[in-house]
Short mmCIF file of C-alpha atoms in Angstrom, two decimals:
data_model
loop_
_atom_site.label_atom_id
_atom_site.label_comp_id
_atom_site.label_asym_id
_atom_site.label_seq_id
_atom_site.Cartn_x
_atom_site.Cartn_y
_atom_site.Cartn_z
CA MET A 1 -21.39 -23.99 16.20
CA HIS A 2 -21.29 -19.94 14.37
CA GLN A 3 -24.09 -18.53 12.69
CA ARG A 4 -24.06 -17.43 9.13
CA PRO A 5 -26.55 -14.36 8.29
CA SER A 6 -28.08 -14.85 4.66
CA ALA A 7 -26.55 -13.85 1.53
CA ALA A 8 -28.14 -10.60 0.79
CA THR A 9 -27.22 -9.33 4.21
CA TRP A 10 -24.15 -10.57 4.71
CA ILE A 11 -23.52 -9.18 1.09
CA LEU A 12 -24.44 -5.60 1.11
CA LEU A 13 -23.14 -5.68 4.99
CA THR A 14 -19.16 -6.11 3.52
CA LEU A 15 -19.98 -4.62 0.61
CA ALA A 16 -20.81 -1.52 2.90
CA MET A 17 -17.37 -1.70 4.21
CA ALA A 18 -15.09 -2.44 1.92
CA CYS A 19 -17.07 1.20 0.36
CA SER A 20 -17.50 3.14 2.78
CA GLY A 21 -14.70 6.40 3.84
CA ALA A 22 -11.30 6.03 6.20
CA HIS A 23 -8.50 8.05 7.41
CA ALA A 24 -4.85 7.66 8.14
CA ALA A 25 -4.32 8.98 11.01
CA GLN A 26 -6.31 7.62 14.18
CA LYS A 27 -6.21 9.52 18.10
CA GLY A 28 -6.31 7.58 21.34
CA ALA A 29 -5.47 4.25 20.07
CA PRO A 30 -7.05 1.54 22.13
CA SER A 31 -4.16 -0.29 24.29
CA ASN A 32 -4.93 -3.68 24.42
CA LEU A 33 -4.76 -3.48 21.17
CA PHE A 34 -0.92 -3.09 20.47
CA ASP A 35 0.26 -5.48 23.74
CA GLU A 36 -1.59 -8.05 22.03
CA LEU A 37 0.26 -7.10 18.39
CA ARG A 38 3.25 -6.39 20.25
CA PRO A 39 4.40 -10.33 20.91
CA LEU A 40 3.95 -11.57 17.28
CA THR A 41 6.35 -11.06 15.42
CA GLY A 42 5.59 -12.07 12.34
CA GLU A 43 2.73 -11.45 10.14
CA LEU A 44 0.83 -14.24 9.30
CA ALA A 45 0.48 -14.32 13.49
CA ARG A 46 -0.90 -10.80 13.19
CA TYR A 47 -3.37 -10.94 10.37
CA GLN A 48 -4.53 -13.54 12.32
CA TYR A 49 -5.20 -11.71 15.69
CA LEU A 50 -6.61 -8.86 13.34
CA ILE A 51 -9.07 -11.30 11.71
CA ALA A 52 -10.19 -12.44 15.36
CA ALA A 53 -9.90 -8.90 16.70
CA THR A 54 -11.94 -6.72 14.68
CA PRO A 55 -15.56 -7.74 14.28
CA GLN A 56 -14.95 -6.89 18.60
CA LEU A 57 -14.40 -3.37 17.97
CA THR A 58 -16.62 -0.31 17.55
CA GLY A 59 -15.60 3.65 16.08
CA ASN A 60 -12.20 4.47 15.88
CA ASP A 61 -10.82 1.46 17.58
CA ARG A 62 -11.98 -1.08 14.27
CA LEU A 63 -11.56 1.42 12.28
CA LEU A 64 -7.70 1.74 13.27
CA ALA A 65 -7.61 -2.59 13.88
CA GLN A 66 -8.45 -1.96 10.38
CA GLN A 67 -5.85 0.20 9.25
CA MET A 68 -3.97 -2.43 10.67
CA LEU A 69 -4.85 -5.24 8.90
CA ALA A 70 -4.78 -3.30 5.52
CA PHE A 71 -0.90 -3.30 6.98
CA SER A 72 -1.49 -7.03 7.16
CA GLU A 73 -2.57 -7.95 3.86
CA ASN A 74 -0.27 -5.42 2.27
CA GLU A 75 2.97 -7.39 3.98
CA LEU A 76 1.25 -10.49 3.15
CA GLY A 77 0.68 -10.08 -0.69
CA LEU A 78 -3.09 -9.71 -0.40
CA TYR A 79 -1.77 -5.96 -2.52
CA SER A 80 -6.20 -6.40 -3.81
CA GLU A 81 -7.86 -6.99 -0.36
CA ALA A 82 -5.28 -4.49 1.61
CA VAL A 83 -6.70 -1.44 -0.65
CA ARG A 84 -9.69 -2.73 -0.72
CA ASP A 85 -10.25 -3.83 2.68
CA PHE A 86 -8.62 0.26 4.07
CA PRO A 87 -10.60 2.56 1.56
CA LEU A 88 -8.15 5.63 2.76
CA ARG A 89 -9.94 8.83 1.57
CA ASN A 90 -7.93 12.06 1.79
CA GLU A 91 -9.83 15.20 2.78
CA LEU A 92 -8.84 16.97 -0.94
CA PRO A 93 -9.04 20.84 -1.44
CA LYS A 94 -12.03 22.36 -2.29
CA GLY A 95 -12.48 23.32 -5.31
CA LEU A 96 -9.91 21.48 -7.26
CA THR A 97 -10.37 19.91 -10.99
CA ALA A 98 -9.47 18.06 -12.61
CA PRO A 99 -6.22 19.29 -14.91
CA PRO A 100 -8.03 18.84 -19.26
CA ALA A 101 -6.61 17.01 -21.54
CA ASP A 102 -6.66 20.56 -23.58
CA ARG A 103 -3.83 22.59 -21.52
CA TRP A 104 -2.04 19.17 -20.43
CA GLN A 105 -0.21 15.60 -20.81
CA ALA A 106 0.62 12.84 -19.36
CA VAL A 107 5.01 12.40 -19.61
CA ASP A 108 6.03 9.47 -17.79
CA GLY A 109 6.88 10.00 -14.17
CA VAL A 110 9.89 8.84 -13.96
CA ASP A 111 11.04 11.00 -16.42
CA ALA A 112 9.47 13.92 -14.92
CA ILE A 113 11.29 12.91 -11.62
CA ALA A 114 14.45 12.70 -13.00
CA ALA A 115 14.25 15.63 -14.40
CA LEU A 116 13.36 18.58 -12.08
CA ALA A 117 15.94 16.48 -9.80
CA ARG A 118 18.34 17.30 -11.75
CA ASN A 119 18.58 20.75 -10.80
CA ARG A 120 17.81 19.26 -6.61
CA ARG A 121 20.01 18.12 -3.99
CA LEU A 122 16.51 16.33 -1.65
CA VAL A 123 14.13 14.12 -2.89
CA MET A 124 11.02 12.40 -0.78
CA VAL A 125 8.91 10.75 -3.04
CA ASN A 126 5.66 9.04 -0.02
CA GLU A 127 4.02 6.30 -0.31
CA ALA A 128 0.39 4.50 1.64
CA HIS A 129 1.94 2.13 3.84
CA HIS A 130 -1.02 -0.17 2.85
CA ASP A 131 -0.70 0.23 -0.54
CA GLY A 132 2.37 -2.03 -1.69
CA HIS A 133 1.41 0.24 -5.53
CA THR A 134 2.98 2.95 -4.33
CA ARG A 135 6.32 1.94 -3.19
CA GLU A 136 7.32 0.91 -7.35
CA LEU A 137 8.03 4.07 -8.06
CA THR A 138 10.56 4.63 -5.75
CA LEU A 139 12.16 1.57 -6.59
CA LEU A 140 13.20 3.31 -10.63
CA LEU A 141 13.93 6.42 -8.58
CA LEU A 142 16.76 4.41 -7.48
CA PRO A 143 18.85 3.97 -10.48
CA ARG A 144 17.71 7.25 -12.27
CA LEU A 145 18.50 9.60 -8.99
CA ARG A 146 21.66 7.60 -8.95
CA ALA A 147 22.49 8.86 -12.40
CA GLU A 148 21.86 11.74 -11.23
CA GLY A 149 23.87 11.96 -8.29
CA TYR A 150 22.24 11.98 -6.02
CA THR A 151 24.31 9.47 -2.98
CA HIS A 152 22.60 8.96 -0.31
CA PHE A 153 19.18 6.80 0.58
CA ALA A 154 17.50 7.50 3.18
CA ALA A 155 13.80 4.88 4.25
CA GLU A 156 11.42 5.37 7.08
CA ALA A 157 11.18 1.72 7.78
CA LEU A 158 15.42 1.37 8.51
CA ASP A 159 15.85 0.57 11.83
CA GLY A 160 19.82 2.30 12.55
CA ARG A 161 20.21 -0.98 15.07
CA ASP A 162 21.13 -2.35 12.16
CA VAL A 163 23.99 -2.53 11.98
CA SER A 164 25.52 -5.43 9.52
CA LEU A 165 22.63 -4.46 5.94
CA VAL A 166 24.90 -2.73 3.98
CA LYS A 167 28.12 -5.70 4.56
CA ARG A 168 24.54 -8.29 4.20
CA GLY A 169 23.13 -6.90 1.41
CA TYR A 170 19.62 -6.72 2.19
CA PRO A 171 17.14 -6.81 4.71
CA ILE A 172 15.56 -9.43 6.98
CA ALA A 173 13.21 -9.24 9.62
CA SER A 174 14.88 -7.23 12.21
CA SER A 175 16.03 -4.57 10.12
CA GLY A 176 13.08 -2.19 10.39
CA SER A 177 9.73 -1.82 11.39
CA GLU A 178 7.34 -4.57 9.84
CA TYR A 179 6.50 -2.13 6.87
CA LEU A 180 9.92 -4.16 5.63
CA HIS A 181 8.20 -6.67 5.85
CA GLU A 182 6.54 -6.00 2.41
CA PRO A 183 8.70 -7.72 -0.50
CA LEU A 184 8.63 -4.45 -3.02
CA TYR A 185 10.02 -2.37 0.13
CA GLY A 186 12.81 -4.76 0.72
CA ASP A 187 13.58 -4.57 -2.95
CA ILE A 188 13.82 -0.74 -3.17
CA VAL A 189 16.46 -1.58 0.27
CA ARG A 190 18.68 -4.79 -1.75
CA GLU A 191 18.46 -2.21 -4.92
CA ALA A 192 19.63 1.05 -3.23
CA ILE A 193 23.20 -1.44 -1.25
CA ARG A 194 23.69 -2.40 -4.96
CA LEU A 195 24.03 0.53 -5.70
CA GLY A 196 26.32 2.29 -3.81
CA TYR A 197 23.92 4.89 -1.53
CA VAL A 198 24.93 5.34 2.17
CA ILE A 199 21.46 3.38 3.84
CA VAL A 200 20.49 6.42 6.21
CA PRO A 201 18.11 4.65 9.56
CA HIS A 202 15.90 8.20 10.21
CA GLU A 203 13.51 7.37 11.93
CA ALA A 204 12.76 9.30 16.07
CA ALA A 205 12.44 8.32 19.38
CA ASP A 206 10.39 10.93 20.17
CA ALA A 207 6.40 9.46 19.21
CA THR A 208 4.40 12.48 19.37
CA PRO A 209 3.13 14.11 16.12
CA GLN A 210 5.45 17.46 16.30
CA GLY A 211 8.15 15.26 17.67
CA ARG A 212 8.49 13.07 14.89
CA GLU A 213 8.02 15.26 12.50
CA ASP A 214 12.07 16.75 13.89
CA GLY A 215 13.58 14.60 15.32
CA GLN A 216 13.08 12.94 11.86
CA ALA A 217 14.20 15.89 10.74
CA ARG A 218 17.47 16.39 12.63
CA ASN A 219 17.95 12.61 12.45
CA LEU A 220 18.82 13.40 8.13
CA TYR A 221 20.36 17.18 8.95
CA GLU A 222 22.84 15.59 11.01
CA GLN A 223 23.49 12.03 9.44
CA VAL A 224 23.37 14.07 5.52
CA PHE A 225 24.36 17.71 4.80
CA ALA A 226 26.20 17.94 7.72
CA HIS A 227 29.20 15.64 7.21
CA HIS A 228 28.90 15.96 3.51
CA PRO A 229 27.92 18.80 2.71
CA GLU A 230 27.66 18.70 -1.06
CA ALA A 231 24.96 15.17 -0.42
CA LYS A 232 21.80 14.99 -2.87
CA LEU A 233 19.01 12.93 -0.70
CA PHE A 234 17.14 10.96 -1.87
CA VAL A 235 14.34 10.43 0.76
CA HIS A 236 11.26 7.39 0.60
CA ALA A 237 8.67 8.21 3.75
CA GLY A 238 4.76 7.61 4.79
CA TYR A 239 2.73 10.62 3.75
CA ALA A 240 3.10 14.16 4.81
CA HIS A 241 6.50 13.70 5.93
CA ILE A 242 7.54 15.24 2.21
CA ASP A 243 5.13 18.34 2.77
CA LYS A 244 6.13 21.72 2.39
CA GLN A 245 4.23 23.47 4.27
CA ARG A 246 1.39 22.36 6.93
CA GLY A 247 -1.52 21.26 5.78
CA ARG A 248 -2.36 17.81 5.76
CA ILE A 249 -1.45 17.39 9.80
CA GLY A 250 -3.35 19.62 11.09
CA SER A 251 -1.03 22.20 12.91
CA THR A 252 2.59 19.67 12.92
CA ARG A 253 5.35 21.21 11.00
CA PRO A 254 6.37 18.46 8.52
CA MET A 255 9.73 16.61 8.20
CA ALA A 256 9.94 17.51 5.33
CA MET A 257 9.27 21.18 6.17
CA GLN A 258 11.68 21.11 8.90
CA LEU A 259 14.48 19.56 7.43
CA SER A 260 14.23 22.41 4.55
CA LYS A 261 14.97 25.10 7.68
CA LEU A 262 18.01 23.29 9.06
CA SER A 263 19.55 22.70 5.89
CA GLY A 264 18.54 25.85 3.83
CA LEU A 265 17.30 23.02 1.04
CA GLU A 266 14.21 23.31 -0.37
CA PRO A 267 13.08 19.89 -1.65
CA LEU A 268 11.41 17.95 -4.11
CA SER A 269 8.78 16.61 -2.60
CA VAL A 270 6.71 13.70 -4.58
CA ASP A 271 3.45 12.58 -3.34
CA GLN A 272 1.63 9.60 -5.15
CA THR A 273 -0.84 8.78 -2.03
CA ASP A 274 -4.00 12.39 -2.68
CA VAL A 275 -4.48 11.09 -5.73
CA ARG A 276 -4.47 7.26 -6.31
CA GLU A 277 -7.13 4.58 -6.47
CA GLN A 278 -7.84 5.49 -2.81
CA ASN A 279 -11.79 2.54 -2.93
CA PRO A 280 -12.04 0.51 -6.50
CA ARG A 281 -14.44 1.03 -8.34
CA SER A 282 -15.42 -1.87 -8.84
CA GLU A 283 -16.36 -2.68 -5.41
CA ALA A 284 -17.49 1.02 -5.50
CA LEU A 285 -19.91 -0.30 -8.46
CA ALA A 286 -20.36 -3.73 -7.27
CA TYR A 287 -21.60 -2.34 -4.40
CA HIS A 288 -24.04 -0.12 -5.62
CA THR A 289 -25.05 -3.25 -8.31
CA PHE A 290 -26.30 -4.70 -5.59
CA ARG A 291 -28.22 -2.77 -3.56
CA HIS A 292 -29.44 -1.57 -6.43
CA ALA A 293 -31.31 -5.63 -6.56
CA LEU A 294 -31.77 -5.60 -3.95
CA ARG A 295 -34.21 -2.51 -3.57
CA LYS A 296 -36.64 -3.57 -7.09
CA PHE A 297 -36.70 -7.22 -5.58
CA GLU A 298 -38.34 -5.59 -2.10
CA THR A 299 -40.50 -2.95 -3.98
CA LEU A 300 -41.07 -6.01 -5.97
CA THR A 301 -42.70 -8.27 -3.49
CA GLN A 302 -43.41 -5.34 -1.02
CA ALA A 303 -41.38 -8.47 1.12
CA ALA A 304 -38.67 -7.00 3.01
CA ARG A 305 -39.53 -5.76 7.05
CA GLN A 306 -37.62 -2.92 7.21
CA PRO A 307 -37.05 -1.15 2.80
CA LEU A 308 -34.58 1.48 3.14
CA ASP A 309 -36.65 3.93 1.37
CA SER A 310 -40.18 4.46 0.37
CA ASN A 311 -38.36 5.51 -3.42
CA ASP A 312 -38.98 3.11 -6.34
CA PRO A 313 -34.80 2.32 -7.08
CA GLY A 314 -36.06 2.09 -10.78
CA ASP A 315 -34.88 0.20 -13.24
CA LEU A 316 -30.61 1.41 -13.14
CA PRO A 317 -28.38 1.56 -10.73
CA ALA A 318 -27.01 4.68 -9.71
CA ARG A 319 -23.03 4.75 -10.65
CA PRO A 320 -21.24 5.64 -7.87
CA ALA A 321 -20.05 9.80 -8.19
CA ALA A 322 -16.01 10.25 -10.22
CA ASP A 323 -13.36 11.15 -7.66
CA ILE A 324 -10.79 12.79 -9.13
CA TYR A 325 -8.78 9.68 -9.86
CA ALA A 326 -10.36 8.14 -11.97
CA ARG A 327 -11.20 11.28 -13.54
CA ILE A 328 -7.77 12.04 -14.62
CA VAL A 329 -7.42 8.06 -15.83
CA ALA A 330 -10.29 8.39 -17.99
CA THR A 331 -8.89 11.74 -18.89
CA PHE A 332 -5.12 10.42 -19.40
CA HIS A 333 -5.22 6.42 -19.79
CA PRO A 334 -2.37 5.27 -17.88
CA SER A 335 -0.37 1.97 -18.01
CA GLU A 336 2.56 3.41 -15.70
CA PRO A 337 3.11 5.84 -13.14
CA ILE A 338 2.57 9.20 -15.01
CA ALA A 339 2.58 13.58 -13.62
CA LEU A 340 0.77 15.81 -15.55
CA LEU A 341 2.87 19.07 -17.17
CA ARG A 342 1.05 21.85 -18.75
CA ILE A 343 1.32 22.23 -22.26
CA ASP A 344 2.73 26.10 -22.34
CA ASP A 345 5.41 25.58 -19.77
CA HIS A 346 6.32 22.26 -18.56
CA THR A 347 4.51 22.78 -14.74
CA PRO A 348 4.44 19.81 -13.17
CA TRP A 349 0.54 19.13 -12.06
CA SER A 350 -0.07 19.67 -8.14
CA ALA A 351 -3.08 19.16 -6.06
CA ARG A 352 -1.97 21.27 -3.21
CA PRO A 353 1.36 23.66 -4.32
CA GLY A 354 2.56 24.43 -1.85
CA VAL A 355 2.86 21.37 0.03
CA TYR A 356 4.03 19.63 -2.55
CA ASP A 357 5.57 20.14 -6.19
CA LEU A 358 3.70 17.21 -8.21
CA ASN A 359 1.84 14.03 -7.77
CA ILE A 360 2.28 10.88 -9.50
CA ILE A 361 -1.22 9.24 -10.43
CA LEU A 362 -0.68 5.37 -10.48
CA PRO A 363 -2.33 3.52 -13.51
CA PRO A 364 -5.18 0.89 -11.54
CA ALA A 365 -4.50 -1.86 -10.56
CA ASN A 366 -8.58 -3.84 -10.04
CA PRO A 367 -10.36 -3.45 -12.19
CA ALA A 368 -12.76 -6.74 -11.15
CA PRO A 369 -14.85 -6.71 -8.48
CA SER A 370 -14.95 -9.15 -5.39
CA ASP A 371 -17.05 -12.04 -5.95
CA TYR A 372 -19.45 -11.37 -3.21
CA THR A 373 -22.30 -14.00 -4.00
CA GLN A 374 -19.91 -16.82 -3.19
CA GLY A 375 -19.98 -15.26 0.06
CA PRO A 376 -17.55 -15.58 3.22
CA LEU A 377 -14.69 -17.38 3.55
CA TRP A 378 -14.31 -19.11 6.38
CA LEU A 379 -10.91 -19.52 8.30
CA SER A 380 -10.44 -21.50 11.69
CA ILE A 381 -8.42 -19.06 14.49
CA ASP A 382 -7.43 -21.05 17.78
CA GLY A 383 -11.33 -22.76 17.57
CA LYS A 384 -13.65 -21.02 16.03
CA GLN A 385 -14.59 -20.13 12.60
CA GLN A 386 -14.14 -16.83 11.34
CA ALA A 387 -15.60 -15.18 8.28
CA VAL A 388 -13.02 -12.44 5.61
CA LEU A 389 -14.19 -10.83 2.45
CA PRO A 390 -13.87 -12.92 -0.71
CA PRO A 391 -10.66 -12.37 -2.98
CA ALA A 392 -10.23 -8.77 -4.33
CA ASN A 393 -10.13 -8.54 -7.41
CA ARG A 394 -11.22 -11.81 -7.85
CA GLY A 395 -9.00 -13.32 -7.11
CA HIS A 396 -6.42 -12.03 -10.11
CA ARG A 397 -2.61 -9.99 -8.54
CA PRO A 398 -1.75 -6.76 -9.43
CA PRO A 399 -0.22 -6.93 -13.04
CA TRP A 400 2.01 -3.40 -11.47
CA LEU A 401 3.83 -6.76 -10.35
CA SER A 402 6.04 -7.18 -12.45
CA LEU A 403 7.30 -4.48 -12.05
CA GLY A 404 7.14 -3.44 -16.27
CA GLY A 405 8.57 -7.36 -16.78
CA LEU A 406 11.48 -7.21 -14.38
CA ARG A 407 9.74 -9.90 -13.27
CA VAL A 408 8.28 -13.33 -14.25
CA ALA A 409 5.04 -14.91 -12.76
CA VAL A 410 5.49 -18.31 -11.49
CA PRO A 411 2.91 -20.21 -11.48
CA VAL A 412 2.00 -21.09 -7.32
CA ASP A 413 -0.89 -23.49 -5.54
CA SER A 414 -1.66 -23.80 -1.89
CA GLU A 415 -1.58 -27.50 -2.55
CA ALA A 416 0.51 -28.27 0.47
CA CYS A 417 -1.41 -26.60 3.28
CA ALA A 418 -3.52 -29.56 2.98
CA LYS A 419 -6.44 -28.42 3.12
CA LYS A 420 -5.85 -25.80 6.55
CA PHE A 421 -6.02 -22.03 5.97
CA PRO A 422 -4.55 -19.32 5.80
CA CYS A 423 -1.28 -20.71 4.16
CA LEU A 424 1.87 -18.83 2.49
CA VAL A 425 3.70 -19.95 0.21
CA GLU A 426 6.82 -17.38 -0.01
CA ALA A 427 9.94 -17.50 -1.34
CA HIS A 428 13.67 -16.54 -1.03
CA TYR A 429 16.62 -15.10 -3.18
CA ALA A 430 18.85 -18.74 -2.75
CA SER A 431 21.77 -17.10 -1.82
CA GLU A 432 20.08 -15.48 1.52
CA SER A 433 19.54 -16.38 4.95
CA ALA A 434 15.85 -17.61 6.23
CA ASP A 435 15.25 -14.84 8.03
CA ALA A 436 15.22 -12.06 4.95
CA VAL A 437 12.63 -10.49 3.97
CA ALA A 438 11.04 -12.29 1.02
CA ALA A 439 11.17 -11.67 -3.11
CA ASP A 440 7.17 -11.92 -3.10
CA ARG A 441 4.94 -14.05 -1.41
CA TYR A 442 0.88 -14.33 -0.77
CA LEU A 443 -1.33 -16.18 1.52
CA PHE A 444 -3.94 -18.51 0.21
CA LEU A 445 -7.18 -17.99 1.92
CA ARG A 446 -9.09 -21.24 0.22
CA ASP A 447 -7.41 -23.90 -2.44
CA ALA A 448 -6.48 -22.23 -5.31
CA ARG A 449 -3.96 -21.47 -7.68
CA ASN A 450 -1.90 -18.52 -8.45
CA VAL A 451 1.22 -16.36 -9.64
CA LEU A 452 4.66 -15.06 -7.71
CA TYR A 453 6.78 -12.24 -9.67
CA LEU A 454 9.82 -13.24 -9.85
CA ARG A 455 13.51 -12.08 -10.79
CA PRO A 456 15.46 -14.70 -13.33
CA GLY A 457 17.16 -16.73 -11.63
CA ALA A 458 17.22 -18.67 -7.57
CA TYR A 459 14.87 -19.20 -5.39
CA ARG A 460 13.97 -21.23 -2.77
CA LEU A 461 9.72 -21.70 -2.37
CA ARG A 462 8.54 -22.50 1.22
CA SER A 463 5.11 -23.00 2.25
CA VAL A 464 4.01 -21.63 5.39
CA GLY A 465 0.90 -22.96 7.56
CA ALA A 466 -1.28 -20.96 10.29
CA ASP A 467 0.82 -22.01 12.68
CA GLY A 468 4.52 -20.96 11.60
CA GLN A 469 5.00 -23.61 10.55
CA THR A 470 7.03 -24.64 7.01
CA LEU A 471 4.79 -27.68 5.91
CA ASN A 472 6.69 -27.84 2.53
CA GLU A 473 10.56 -26.20 0.82
CA ARG A 474 12.69 -26.76 -2.38
CA ALA A 475 14.32 -24.91 -4.85
CA ILE A 476 13.37 -23.54 -7.85
CA VAL A 477 14.86 -21.52 -11.05
CA VAL A 478 13.38 -18.92 -12.65
CA THR A 479 13.91 -18.11 -16.16
CA ARG A 480 12.87 -15.90 -18.79
CA PRO A 481 9.67 -17.12 -20.81
#
């Protein structure tokens, strides 16, 4: 029997965890965590292991496990949950202020990058590995940069050992790292192949911080510019790999900086990770509201054994402080990826001038808080009951998954799961093999209905149980409404 915490205690603890800060890079990883994860090749198996293991860890080990859990959630289509459960916070330069509307204007981010890339030969766009929303921009840019003469595409997740990738036309589970198992990353690779880019895997064998940056830069130079001096290269990478100066990763010289030295080319570096929906305002507001209500109750009844403090909380809850992302959103109201340009000379706005050239601001994707009042969901993992947070964003999948109307919302449900959870429902292109990266997928944690976002066409719709076995499979055809 598991002992369930009181509703108030559970809600406060889980909200606090969801609203706490996190950092991307962790050192001194627990070797046993990686040893246990290494043989788990499926995303569902890794997710279940991390759900069970994370509560047993402390300090940096727990933070690393939370980050890896967010990776798994992202790969399983739980995009809002991944952002909520690992609220990555970047430390921005001191004194940085949001650009005011009287001096800056919002423009379409894809248009801005395409215009800036026209006279360049090297474009680099970064992503947050646990936030699939940061992959939408690259998918939208692929045809635009191809039209501007870009010839090569490099993606951090690809593995050079998949020699059949281009001939096959789509990635499979063994084509690269776990990041590639996320459906949008799979579509990035499909689209790059379809458009005729030369695909360039560039991961380095040296795993030390500087060795990895140097190795990636050297691989890109040797595979592209050393043999094709007129090539134009588009790189999709993580976090600070795209930086042109040291700083975000300490004294380590980033990959972009090293590639620039080797090639003599200055990259157009585009950041999406510094100013993004790091911690949904809906979750932070829910935390502040509930914490205030609990403090008010304790003050009025004088029944709390350990009051949070002796001050009367007042009649209104304190609102969470607005970060720079929230202030930009409140000023410019983005509904698509935007760049900010100075009104007088069209210079792009960068939170770190010299480190990268411009920030792309993505619209908020998670307006509704999780329904913490229902308490945790309970999953049976290896015969034990494990508590997980309720669905983020009230269970609604983020609207950016439609890719501006390219994909259609297709209703799915958990009927085939036979009330055994977690249960994965995924769609595969009918023309692709069973081990292909899914077109979209969603992990059900309870009986519910939801949607997959799919392009018009033929698919195999499959339900997979917690043990990895297929429960149901059927053919579907998606058409535009």
